[in-house]
mmCIF file of C-alpha atoms in Angstrom:
data_model
loop_
_atom_site.group_PDB
_atom_site.id
_atom_site.type_symbol
_atom_site.label_atom_id
_atom_site.label_comp_id
_atom_site.label_asym_id
_atom_site.label_seq_id
_atom_site.Cartn_x
_atom_site.Cartn_y
_atom_site.Cartn_z
ATOM 1 C CA MET A 1 107.862 119.084 113.252
ATOM 2 C CA LYS A 2 109.808 115.888 112.618
ATOM 3 C CA THR A 3 108.328 112.519 113.491
ATOM 4 C CA LYS A 4 110.412 109.903 115.221
ATOM 5 C CA ARG A 5 110.907 106.527 113.553
ATOM 6 C CA SER A 6 110.039 104.880 116.844
ATOM 7 C CA ASP A 7 106.816 106.886 117.131
ATOM 8 C CA ARG A 8 104.193 104.223 116.584
ATOM 9 C CA ARG A 9 101.197 106.470 117.094
ATOM 10 C CA LEU A 10 100.958 106.709 113.331
ATOM 11 C CA TYR A 11 99.959 103.421 111.752
ATOM 12 C CA GLY A 12 100.092 101.902 108.296
ATOM 13 C CA ALA A 13 99.245 104.254 105.466
ATOM 14 C CA ASP A 14 99.166 107.346 107.721
ATOM 15 C CA ARG A 15 102.696 106.698 108.952
ATOM 16 C CA ARG A 16 103.948 105.973 105.453
ATOM 17 C CA GLU A 17 102.331 109.127 104.033
ATOM 18 C CA ALA A 18 103.865 111.274 106.791
ATOM 19 C CA ARG A 19 107.322 109.760 106.244
ATOM 20 C CA LEU A 20 107.167 110.161 102.459
ATOM 21 C CA SER A 21 106.179 113.789 102.871
ATOM 22 C CA LEU A 22 109.173 114.430 105.135
ATOM 23 C CA LEU A 23 111.504 112.520 102.798
ATOM 24 C CA ALA A 24 110.370 114.454 99.739
ATOM 25 C CA ALA A 25 110.824 117.730 101.622
ATOM 26 C CA GLY A 26 114.353 116.702 102.571
ATOM 27 C CA GLU A 27 113.548 116.842 106.282
ATOM 28 C CA GLU A 28 114.309 113.162 106.870
ATOM 29 C CA ARG A 29 116.856 110.706 105.535
ATOM 30 C CA PRO A 30 115.519 107.465 104.042
ATOM 31 C CA LEU A 31 116.032 104.481 106.321
ATOM 32 C CA VAL A 32 117.123 101.471 104.255
ATOM 33 C CA LEU A 33 117.400 97.894 105.505
ATOM 34 C CA VAL A 34 119.871 95.868 103.407
ATOM 35 C CA VAL A 35 119.449 92.101 103.772
ATOM 36 C CA ASP A 36 121.998 89.780 102.177
ATOM 37 C CA ASP A 37 123.968 86.786 103.427
ATOM 38 C CA ASP A 38 126.960 87.896 101.350
ATOM 39 C CA LEU A 39 129.105 90.338 103.344
ATOM 40 C CA ASP A 40 130.528 91.970 100.207
ATOM 41 C CA ALA A 41 127.050 92.681 98.802
ATOM 42 C CA ARG A 42 125.844 94.100 102.139
ATOM 43 C CA THR A 43 128.926 96.307 102.339
ATOM 44 C CA ILE A 44 128.692 97.584 98.752
ATOM 45 C CA TYR A 45 124.984 98.444 98.935
ATOM 46 C CA SER A 46 125.076 99.907 102.438
ATOM 47 C CA THR A 47 128.163 102.035 101.704
ATOM 48 C CA TYR A 48 126.579 103.425 98.530
ATOM 49 C CA MET A 49 123.227 104.129 100.213
ATOM 50 C CA ARG A 50 125.005 105.962 103.036
ATOM 51 C CA ALA A 51 126.888 108.023 100.428
ATOM 52 C CA MET A 52 123.517 108.921 98.918
ATOM 53 C CA GLY A 53 122.354 110.244 102.291
ATOM 54 C CA CYS A 54 120.463 107.261 103.690
ATOM 55 C CA ASP A 55 120.507 105.790 107.153
ATOM 56 C CA VAL A 56 121.315 102.105 106.627
ATOM 57 C CA PHE A 57 120.948 99.000 108.737
ATOM 58 C CA THR A 58 121.872 95.494 107.652
ATOM 59 C CA ALA A 59 120.903 91.899 108.306
ATOM 60 C CA ASP A 60 122.537 88.707 107.084
ATOM 61 C CA ASP A 61 119.419 86.521 106.975
ATOM 62 C CA GLY A 62 115.645 86.690 106.758
ATOM 63 C CA ARG A 63 114.916 86.131 110.446
ATOM 64 C CA PRO A 64 116.983 89.063 111.789
ATOM 65 C CA ALA A 65 115.664 91.116 108.864
ATOM 66 C CA ILE A 66 112.090 90.608 110.048
ATOM 67 C CA ASP A 67 113.034 91.563 113.614
ATOM 68 C CA LYS A 68 114.857 94.699 112.431
ATOM 69 C CA ALA A 69 112.002 95.663 110.106
ATOM 70 C CA VAL A 70 109.491 95.501 112.968
ATOM 71 C CA ASP A 71 111.807 97.429 115.280
ATOM 72 C CA LEU A 72 113.063 100.074 112.824
ATOM 73 C CA LEU A 73 110.112 100.420 110.426
ATOM 74 C CA PRO A 74 112.466 101.245 107.535
ATOM 75 C CA ASP A 75 111.302 103.224 104.543
ATOM 76 C CA ILE A 76 112.459 100.464 102.186
ATOM 77 C CA ILE A 77 114.034 97.001 102.308
ATOM 78 C CA LEU A 78 116.564 95.589 99.867
ATOM 79 C CA MET A 79 116.178 91.788 100.185
ATOM 80 C CA ASP A 80 118.407 89.075 98.775
ATOM 81 C CA LEU A 81 116.364 85.969 97.990
ATOM 82 C CA ALA A 82 118.775 83.028 98.206
ATOM 83 C CA MET A 83 119.870 82.923 101.846
ATOM 84 C CA PRO A 84 120.690 79.744 103.770
ATOM 85 C CA ARG A 85 118.479 79.869 106.866
ATOM 86 C CA LEU A 86 115.340 81.921 106.250
ATOM 87 C CA ASN A 87 115.314 82.808 102.568
ATOM 88 C CA GLY A 88 114.110 86.084 101.133
ATOM 89 C CA TRP A 89 110.907 84.658 99.644
ATOM 90 C CA GLU A 90 109.717 83.521 103.075
ATOM 91 C CA ALA A 91 110.934 86.694 104.782
ATOM 92 C CA ILE A 92 108.997 88.830 102.286
ATOM 93 C CA ARG A 93 105.872 86.709 102.786
ATOM 94 C CA ARG A 94 106.110 87.148 106.570
ATOM 95 C CA LEU A 95 106.732 90.889 106.280
ATOM 96 C CA ARG A 96 103.578 91.196 104.165
ATOM 97 C CA GLU A 97 101.539 89.332 106.796
ATOM 98 C CA SER A 98 102.431 91.783 109.575
ATOM 99 C CA SER A 99 100.368 94.932 109.969
ATOM 100 C CA TRP A 100 103.562 96.729 111.076
ATOM 101 C CA THR A 101 105.563 95.913 107.953
ATOM 102 C CA GLN A 102 103.079 95.159 105.190
ATOM 103 C CA LEU A 103 103.376 98.593 103.552
ATOM 104 C CA ILE A 104 107.178 98.793 103.515
ATOM 105 C CA PRO A 105 108.382 98.624 99.896
ATOM 106 C CA ILE A 106 110.664 95.659 99.272
ATOM 107 C CA ILE A 107 113.161 95.346 96.439
ATOM 108 C CA ALA A 108 114.073 91.717 95.836
ATOM 109 C CA ILE A 109 117.516 91.150 94.426
ATOM 110 C CA SER A 110 118.791 87.796 93.248
ATOM 111 C CA ALA A 111 121.396 86.053 91.135
ATOM 112 C CA VAL A 112 118.785 83.413 90.292
ATOM 113 C CA PRO A 113 117.238 84.683 87.031
ATOM 114 C CA VAL A 114 114.152 82.451 87.259
ATOM 115 C CA SER A 115 113.163 83.847 90.677
ATOM 116 C CA ARG A 116 111.419 86.979 89.370
ATOM 117 C CA GLU A 117 107.917 85.461 89.276
ATOM 118 C CA THR A 118 108.193 83.800 92.679
ATOM 119 C CA ALA A 119 109.588 86.998 94.179
ATOM 120 C CA PHE A 120 106.551 88.973 93.049
ATOM 121 C CA LYS A 121 104.242 86.201 94.290
ATOM 122 C CA SER A 122 105.911 86.519 97.691
ATOM 123 C CA GLY A 123 105.057 90.220 97.726
ATOM 124 C CA CYS A 124 108.043 92.256 96.603
ATOM 125 C CA ASP A 125 107.486 95.623 94.924
ATOM 126 C CA ALA A 126 110.460 95.493 92.570
ATOM 127 C CA TYR A 127 112.972 92.928 91.365
ATOM 128 C CA LEU A 128 116.602 93.388 90.353
ATOM 129 C CA THR A 129 119.016 90.783 89.036
ATOM 130 C CA LYS A 130 122.521 90.395 90.470
ATOM 131 C CA PRO A 131 125.048 91.560 89.757
ATOM 132 C CA CYS A 132 123.353 94.911 90.134
ATOM 133 C CA GLU A 133 125.150 98.230 90.232
ATOM 134 C CA PRO A 134 124.415 100.299 93.365
ATOM 135 C CA GLN A 135 123.287 103.212 91.125
ATOM 136 C CA VAL A 136 120.517 100.986 89.725
ATOM 137 C CA VAL A 137 119.435 100.038 93.247
ATOM 138 C CA TRP A 138 119.403 103.720 94.234
ATOM 139 C CA SER A 139 117.285 104.601 91.179
ATOM 140 C CA GLN A 140 114.767 101.923 92.145
ATOM 141 C CA ILE A 141 114.678 103.140 95.751
ATOM 142 C CA ARG A 142 114.048 106.709 94.584
ATOM 143 C CA ALA A 143 111.272 105.509 92.277
ATOM 144 C CA LEU A 144 109.528 103.457 94.965
ATOM 145 C CA LEU A 145 109.771 106.256 97.518
ATOM 146 C CA CYS A 146 108.841 108.876 94.904
ATOM 147 C CA LEU A 147 111.940 110.908 95.701
ATOM 148 C CA PRO A 148 112.927 113.544 93.169
ATOM 149 C CA SER A 149 116.467 113.305 91.849
ATOM 150 C CA ARG A 150 117.455 116.477 93.686
ATOM 151 C CA VAL A 151 116.772 114.831 97.062
ATOM 152 C CA LEU A 152 119.966 113.605 98.728
ATOM 153 C CA GLY A 153 122.113 114.431 95.735
ATOM 154 C CA GLY A 154 120.886 111.427 93.722
#
């Protein structure tokens, strides 16, 4: 039986474990939230993730990203750090404070090479430096979600 993303009867680790089990079995598509203020970056990453079999939503800033994360409960978030209104560091910190979103893996991605340490201090699970090929992002997503390479044609 498939669970619904909006089904909030499962909480925290139980929900995550159930989703990962369904993802690994190929019964669900990973839900990815791509957050970047650069339209080209959002388009490149979301197009590639869709081609890899993911359901993708996007946000152009940290504040709508937080709202979408709470509403959608994505399996993983790809978060740009340097955004003009609510930056990725603060968005990650806030996501980690919420019981709804604290277990969602977050990949920080930035063109600022010295931001690695501060990104991990904010609570990200992985860090990639821009420019970053979509295949590298996909490999990191698979690793964090523990998806075998055969899942979704990756």
